[in-house]
CSV table of N, CA, C and O in Angstrom, one decimal:
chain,number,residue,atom,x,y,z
E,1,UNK,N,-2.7,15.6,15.3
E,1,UNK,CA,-2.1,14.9,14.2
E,1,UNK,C,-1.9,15.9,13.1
E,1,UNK,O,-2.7,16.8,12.7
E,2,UNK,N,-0.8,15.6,12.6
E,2,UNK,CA,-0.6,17.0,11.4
E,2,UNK,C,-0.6,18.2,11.4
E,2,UNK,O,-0.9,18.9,10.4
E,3,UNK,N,-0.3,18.7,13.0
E,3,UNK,CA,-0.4,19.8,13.5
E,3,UNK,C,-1.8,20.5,13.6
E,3,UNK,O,-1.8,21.8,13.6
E,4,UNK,N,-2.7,19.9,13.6
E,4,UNK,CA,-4.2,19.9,13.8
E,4,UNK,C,-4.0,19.9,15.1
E,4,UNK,O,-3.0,19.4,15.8
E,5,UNK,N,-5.2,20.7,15.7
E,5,UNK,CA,-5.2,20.9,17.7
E,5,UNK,C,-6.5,19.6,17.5
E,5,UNK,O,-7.3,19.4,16.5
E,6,UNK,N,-6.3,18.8,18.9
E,6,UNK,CA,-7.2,17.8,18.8
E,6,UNK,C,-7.8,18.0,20.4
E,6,UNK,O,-7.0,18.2,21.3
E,7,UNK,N,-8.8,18.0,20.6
E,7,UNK,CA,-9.8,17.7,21.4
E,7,UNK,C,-10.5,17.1,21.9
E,7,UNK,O,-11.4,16.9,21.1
E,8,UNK,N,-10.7,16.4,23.3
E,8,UNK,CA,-11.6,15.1,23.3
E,8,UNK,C,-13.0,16.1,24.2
E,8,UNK,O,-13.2,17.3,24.1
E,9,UNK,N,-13.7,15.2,25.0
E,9,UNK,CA,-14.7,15.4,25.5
E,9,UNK,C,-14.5,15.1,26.9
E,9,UNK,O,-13.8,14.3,27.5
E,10,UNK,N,-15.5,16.4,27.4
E,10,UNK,CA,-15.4,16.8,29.1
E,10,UNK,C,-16.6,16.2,29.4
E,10,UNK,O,-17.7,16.5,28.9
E,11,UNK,N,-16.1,14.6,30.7
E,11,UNK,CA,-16.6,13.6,30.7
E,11,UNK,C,-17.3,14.1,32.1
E,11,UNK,O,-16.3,14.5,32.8
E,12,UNK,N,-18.5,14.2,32.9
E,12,UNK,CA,-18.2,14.3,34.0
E,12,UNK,C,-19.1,13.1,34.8
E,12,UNK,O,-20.2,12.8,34.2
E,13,UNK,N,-18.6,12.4,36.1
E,13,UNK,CA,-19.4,11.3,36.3
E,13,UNK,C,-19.2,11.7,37.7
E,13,UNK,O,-18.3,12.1,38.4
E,14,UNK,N,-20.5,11.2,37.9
E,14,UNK,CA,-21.0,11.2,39.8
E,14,UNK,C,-21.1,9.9,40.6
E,14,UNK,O,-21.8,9.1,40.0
E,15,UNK,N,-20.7,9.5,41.4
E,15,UNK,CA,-20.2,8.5,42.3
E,15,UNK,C,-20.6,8.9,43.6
E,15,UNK,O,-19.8,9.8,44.0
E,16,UNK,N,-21.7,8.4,44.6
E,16,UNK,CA,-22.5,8.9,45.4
E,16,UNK,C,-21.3,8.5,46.5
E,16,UNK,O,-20.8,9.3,47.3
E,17,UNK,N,-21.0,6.9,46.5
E,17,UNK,CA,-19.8,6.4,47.9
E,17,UNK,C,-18.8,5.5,46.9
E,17,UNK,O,-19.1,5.0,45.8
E,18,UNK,N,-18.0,5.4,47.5
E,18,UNK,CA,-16.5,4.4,46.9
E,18,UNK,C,-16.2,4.1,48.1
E,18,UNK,O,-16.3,4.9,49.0
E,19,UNK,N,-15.8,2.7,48.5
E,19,UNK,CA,-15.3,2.6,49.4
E,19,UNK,C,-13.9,2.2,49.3
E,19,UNK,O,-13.2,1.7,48.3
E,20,UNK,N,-13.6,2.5,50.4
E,20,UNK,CA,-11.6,3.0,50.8
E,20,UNK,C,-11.5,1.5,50.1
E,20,UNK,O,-12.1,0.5,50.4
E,21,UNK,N,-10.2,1.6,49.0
E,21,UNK,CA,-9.3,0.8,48.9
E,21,UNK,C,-10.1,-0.2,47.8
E,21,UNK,O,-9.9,-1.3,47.6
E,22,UNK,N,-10.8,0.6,47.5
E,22,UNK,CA,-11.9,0.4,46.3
E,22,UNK,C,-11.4,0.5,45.1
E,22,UNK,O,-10.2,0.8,45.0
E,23,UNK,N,-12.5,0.2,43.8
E,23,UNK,CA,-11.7,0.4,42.4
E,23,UNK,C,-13.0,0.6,41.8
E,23,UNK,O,-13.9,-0.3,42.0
E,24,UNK,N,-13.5,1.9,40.7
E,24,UNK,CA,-14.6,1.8,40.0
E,24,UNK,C,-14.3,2.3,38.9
E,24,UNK,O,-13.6,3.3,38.6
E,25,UNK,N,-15.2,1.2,37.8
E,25,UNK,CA,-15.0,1.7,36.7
E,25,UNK,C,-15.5,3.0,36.3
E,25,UNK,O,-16.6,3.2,36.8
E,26,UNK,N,-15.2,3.8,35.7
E,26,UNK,CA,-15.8,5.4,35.4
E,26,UNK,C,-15.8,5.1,33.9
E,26,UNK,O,-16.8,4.6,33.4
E,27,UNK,N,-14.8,5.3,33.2
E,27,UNK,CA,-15.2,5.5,32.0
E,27,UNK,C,-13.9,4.8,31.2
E,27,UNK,O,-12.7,5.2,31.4
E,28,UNK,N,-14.1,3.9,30.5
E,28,UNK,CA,-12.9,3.2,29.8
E,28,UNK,C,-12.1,4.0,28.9
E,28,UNK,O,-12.9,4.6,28.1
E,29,UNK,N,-10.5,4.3,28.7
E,29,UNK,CA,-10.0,5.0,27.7
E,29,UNK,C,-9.8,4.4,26.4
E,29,UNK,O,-9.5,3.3,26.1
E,30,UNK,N,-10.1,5.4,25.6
E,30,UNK,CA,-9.9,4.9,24.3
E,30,UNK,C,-8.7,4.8,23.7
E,30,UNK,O,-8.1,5.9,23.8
E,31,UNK,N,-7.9,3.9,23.0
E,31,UNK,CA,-6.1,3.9,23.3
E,31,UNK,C,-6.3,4.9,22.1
E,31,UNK,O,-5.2,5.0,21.7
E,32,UNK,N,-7.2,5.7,21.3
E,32,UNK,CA,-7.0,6.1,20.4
E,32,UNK,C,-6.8,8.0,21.2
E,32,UNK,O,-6.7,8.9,20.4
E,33,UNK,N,-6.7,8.2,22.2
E,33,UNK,CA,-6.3,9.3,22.5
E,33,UNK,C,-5.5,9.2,23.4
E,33,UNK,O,-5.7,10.0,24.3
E,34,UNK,N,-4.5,8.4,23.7
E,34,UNK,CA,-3.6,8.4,24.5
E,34,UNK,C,-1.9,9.0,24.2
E,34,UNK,O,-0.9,8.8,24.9
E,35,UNK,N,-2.0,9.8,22.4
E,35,UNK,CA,-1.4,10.2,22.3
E,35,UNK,C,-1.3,12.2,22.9
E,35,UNK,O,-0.5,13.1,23.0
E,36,UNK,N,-2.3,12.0,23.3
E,36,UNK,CA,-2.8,13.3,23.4
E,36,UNK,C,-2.5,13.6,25.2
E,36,UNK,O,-2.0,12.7,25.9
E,37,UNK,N,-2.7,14.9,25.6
E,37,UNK,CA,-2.3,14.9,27.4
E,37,UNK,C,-3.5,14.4,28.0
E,37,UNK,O,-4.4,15.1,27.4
E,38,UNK,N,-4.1,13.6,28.8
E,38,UNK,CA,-5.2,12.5,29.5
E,38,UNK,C,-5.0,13.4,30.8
E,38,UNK,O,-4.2,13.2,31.7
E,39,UNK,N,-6.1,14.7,30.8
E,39,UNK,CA,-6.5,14.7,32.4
E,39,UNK,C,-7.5,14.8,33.2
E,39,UNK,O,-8.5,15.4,32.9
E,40,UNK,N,-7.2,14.1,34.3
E,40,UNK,CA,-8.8,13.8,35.2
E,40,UNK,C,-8.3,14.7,37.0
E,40,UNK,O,-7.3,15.0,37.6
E,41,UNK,N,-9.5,15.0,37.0
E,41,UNK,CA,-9.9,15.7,38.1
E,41,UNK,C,-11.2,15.1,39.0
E,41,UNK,O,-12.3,14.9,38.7
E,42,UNK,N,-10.4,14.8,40.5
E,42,UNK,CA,-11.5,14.2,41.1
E,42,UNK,C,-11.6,14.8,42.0
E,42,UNK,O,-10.7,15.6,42.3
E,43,UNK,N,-12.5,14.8,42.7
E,43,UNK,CA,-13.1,15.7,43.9
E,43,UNK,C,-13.7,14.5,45.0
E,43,UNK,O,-14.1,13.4,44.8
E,44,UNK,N,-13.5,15.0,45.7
E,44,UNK,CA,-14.0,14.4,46.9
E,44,UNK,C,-14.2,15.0,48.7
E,44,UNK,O,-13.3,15.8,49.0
E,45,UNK,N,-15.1,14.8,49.5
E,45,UNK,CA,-15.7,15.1,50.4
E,45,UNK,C,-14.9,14.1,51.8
E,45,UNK,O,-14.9,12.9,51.7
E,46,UNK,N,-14.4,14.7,52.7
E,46,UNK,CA,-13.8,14.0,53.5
E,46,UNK,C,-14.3,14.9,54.7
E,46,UNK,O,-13.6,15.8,55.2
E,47,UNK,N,-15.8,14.6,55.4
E,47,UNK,CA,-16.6,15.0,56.3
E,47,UNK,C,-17.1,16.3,55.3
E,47,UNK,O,-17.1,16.0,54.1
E,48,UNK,N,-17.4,17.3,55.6
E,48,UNK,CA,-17.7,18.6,55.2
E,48,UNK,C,-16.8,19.3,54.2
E,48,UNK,O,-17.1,20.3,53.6
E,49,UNK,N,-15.8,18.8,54.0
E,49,UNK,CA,-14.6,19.7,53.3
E,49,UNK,C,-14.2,18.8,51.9
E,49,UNK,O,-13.4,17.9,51.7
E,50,UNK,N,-14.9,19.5,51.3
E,50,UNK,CA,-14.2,19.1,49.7
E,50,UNK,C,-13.2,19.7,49.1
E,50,UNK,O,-13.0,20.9,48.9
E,51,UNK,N,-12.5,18.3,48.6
E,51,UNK,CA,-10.6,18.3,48.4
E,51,UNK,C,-11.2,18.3,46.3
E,51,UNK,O,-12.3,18.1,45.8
E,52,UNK,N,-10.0,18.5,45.9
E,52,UNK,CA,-9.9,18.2,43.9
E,52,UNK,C,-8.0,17.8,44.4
E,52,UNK,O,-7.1,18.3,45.1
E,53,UNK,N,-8.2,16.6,43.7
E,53,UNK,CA,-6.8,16.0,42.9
E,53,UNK,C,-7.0,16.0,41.1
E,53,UNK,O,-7.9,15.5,40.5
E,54,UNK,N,-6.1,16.6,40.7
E,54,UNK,CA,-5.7,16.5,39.2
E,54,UNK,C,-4.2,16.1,38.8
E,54,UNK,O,-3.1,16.5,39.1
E,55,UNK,N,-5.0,14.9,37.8
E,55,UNK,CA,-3.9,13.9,37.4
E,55,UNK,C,-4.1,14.2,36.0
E,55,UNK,O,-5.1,14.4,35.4
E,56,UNK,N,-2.5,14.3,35.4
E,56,UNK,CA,-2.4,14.4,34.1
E,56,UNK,C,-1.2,13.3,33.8
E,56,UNK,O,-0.1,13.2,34.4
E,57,UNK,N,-1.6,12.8,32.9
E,57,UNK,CA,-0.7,12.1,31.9
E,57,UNK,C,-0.6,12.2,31.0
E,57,UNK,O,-1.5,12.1,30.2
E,58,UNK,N,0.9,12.7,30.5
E,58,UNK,CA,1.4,13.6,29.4
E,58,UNK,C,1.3,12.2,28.0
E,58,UNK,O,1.0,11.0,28.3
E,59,UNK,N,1.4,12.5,27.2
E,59,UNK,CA,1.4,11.7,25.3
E,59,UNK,C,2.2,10.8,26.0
E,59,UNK,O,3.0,11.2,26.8
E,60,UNK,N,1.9,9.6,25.7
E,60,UNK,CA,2.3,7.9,25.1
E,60,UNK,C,2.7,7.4,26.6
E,60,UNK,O,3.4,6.4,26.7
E,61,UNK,N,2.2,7.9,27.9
E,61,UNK,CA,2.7,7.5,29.5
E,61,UNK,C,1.7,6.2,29.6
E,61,UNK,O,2.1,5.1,29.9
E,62,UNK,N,0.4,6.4,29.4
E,62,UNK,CA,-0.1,5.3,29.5
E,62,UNK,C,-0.3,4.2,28.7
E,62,UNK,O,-1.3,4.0,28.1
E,63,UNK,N,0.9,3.5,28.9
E,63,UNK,CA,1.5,2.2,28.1
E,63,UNK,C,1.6,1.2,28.8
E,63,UNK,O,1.7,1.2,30.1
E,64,UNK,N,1.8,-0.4,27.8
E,64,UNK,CA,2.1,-1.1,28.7
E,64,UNK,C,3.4,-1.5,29.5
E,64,UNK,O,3.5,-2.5,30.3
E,65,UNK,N,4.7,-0.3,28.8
E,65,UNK,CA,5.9,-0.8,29.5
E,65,UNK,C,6.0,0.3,31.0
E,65,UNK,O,7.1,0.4,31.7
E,66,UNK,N,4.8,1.0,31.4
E,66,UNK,CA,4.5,1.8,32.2
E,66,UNK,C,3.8,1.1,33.4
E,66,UNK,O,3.7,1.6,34.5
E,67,UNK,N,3.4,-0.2,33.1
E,67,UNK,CA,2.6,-1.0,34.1
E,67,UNK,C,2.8,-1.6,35.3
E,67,UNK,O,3.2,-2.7,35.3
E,68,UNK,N,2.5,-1.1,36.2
E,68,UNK,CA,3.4,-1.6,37.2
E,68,UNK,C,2.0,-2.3,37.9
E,68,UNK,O,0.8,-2.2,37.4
E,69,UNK,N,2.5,-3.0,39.1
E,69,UNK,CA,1.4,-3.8,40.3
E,69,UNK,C,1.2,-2.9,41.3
E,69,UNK,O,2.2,-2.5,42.0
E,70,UNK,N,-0.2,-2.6,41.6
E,70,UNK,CA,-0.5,-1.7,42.3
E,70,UNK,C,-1.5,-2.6,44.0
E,70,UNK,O,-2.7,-2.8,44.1
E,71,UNK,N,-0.2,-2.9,45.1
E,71,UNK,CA,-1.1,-3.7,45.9
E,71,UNK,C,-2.2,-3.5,46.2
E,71,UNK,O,-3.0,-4.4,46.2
E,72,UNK,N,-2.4,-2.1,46.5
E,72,UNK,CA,-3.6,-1.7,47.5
E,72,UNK,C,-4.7,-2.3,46.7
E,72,UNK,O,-5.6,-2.9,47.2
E,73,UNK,N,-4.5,-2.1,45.2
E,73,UNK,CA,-6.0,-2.9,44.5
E,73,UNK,C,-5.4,-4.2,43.7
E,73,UNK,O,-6.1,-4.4,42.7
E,74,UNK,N,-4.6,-4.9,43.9
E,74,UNK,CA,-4.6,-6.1,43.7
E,74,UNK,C,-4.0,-6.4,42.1
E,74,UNK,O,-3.7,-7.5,41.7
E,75,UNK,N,-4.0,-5.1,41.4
E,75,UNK,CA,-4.0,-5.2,40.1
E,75,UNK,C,-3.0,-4.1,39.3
E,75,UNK,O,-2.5,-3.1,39.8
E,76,UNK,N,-2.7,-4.5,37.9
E,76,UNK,CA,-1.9,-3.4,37.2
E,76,UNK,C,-2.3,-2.0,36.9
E,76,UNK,O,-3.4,-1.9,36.5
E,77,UNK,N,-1.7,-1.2,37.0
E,77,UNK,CA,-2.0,-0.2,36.6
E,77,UNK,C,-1.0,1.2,36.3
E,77,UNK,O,0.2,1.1,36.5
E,78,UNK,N,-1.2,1.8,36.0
E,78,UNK,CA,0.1,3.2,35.3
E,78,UNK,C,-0.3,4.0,36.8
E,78,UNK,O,-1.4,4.4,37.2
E,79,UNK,N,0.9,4.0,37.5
E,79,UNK,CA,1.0,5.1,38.7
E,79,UNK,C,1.3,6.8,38.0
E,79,UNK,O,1.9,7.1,37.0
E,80,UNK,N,0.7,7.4,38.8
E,80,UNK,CA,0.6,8.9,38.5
E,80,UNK,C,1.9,9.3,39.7
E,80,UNK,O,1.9,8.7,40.8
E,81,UNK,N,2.9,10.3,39.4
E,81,UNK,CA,3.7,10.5,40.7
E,81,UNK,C,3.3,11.7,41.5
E,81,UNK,O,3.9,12.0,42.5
């Protein structure tokens, strides 16, 4: 804001199992940084071999004219492409 650099905090959380087609809460966003770039990095283990997916959502994407129905979990949510 006002050409000020803004920074949030490097969240890290452990999740021992999820199961397929699952939904867990991690950590709720605060809409007060969603002007800012929103990225998460997940890791995960598929037998012996661990994979990282990183999702970024650029300023003002996660909105609610962004909301779409997401079947596999039953509910709304902002798709990442």
């Amino acid at each position: 804001m006002g050409g000020e650099e803004q920074r949030t905090s490097v969240l890290r959380h452990f999740l021992q199992t999820v199961p397929a087609k699952s939904t867990m809460l991690i950590e709720p966003i605060d809409s007060k940084v969603l002007h800012l770039n929103n990225e998460y990095w997940v890791s995960y283990y598929i037998g012996p071999q661990i994979y990282d997916k990183r999702f970024v959502f650029v300023p003002d994407t996660i909105c609610e004219e962004n909301l779409v129905f997401i079947q596999e979990l039953e509910k709304e949510g902002v798709l990442h492409s």
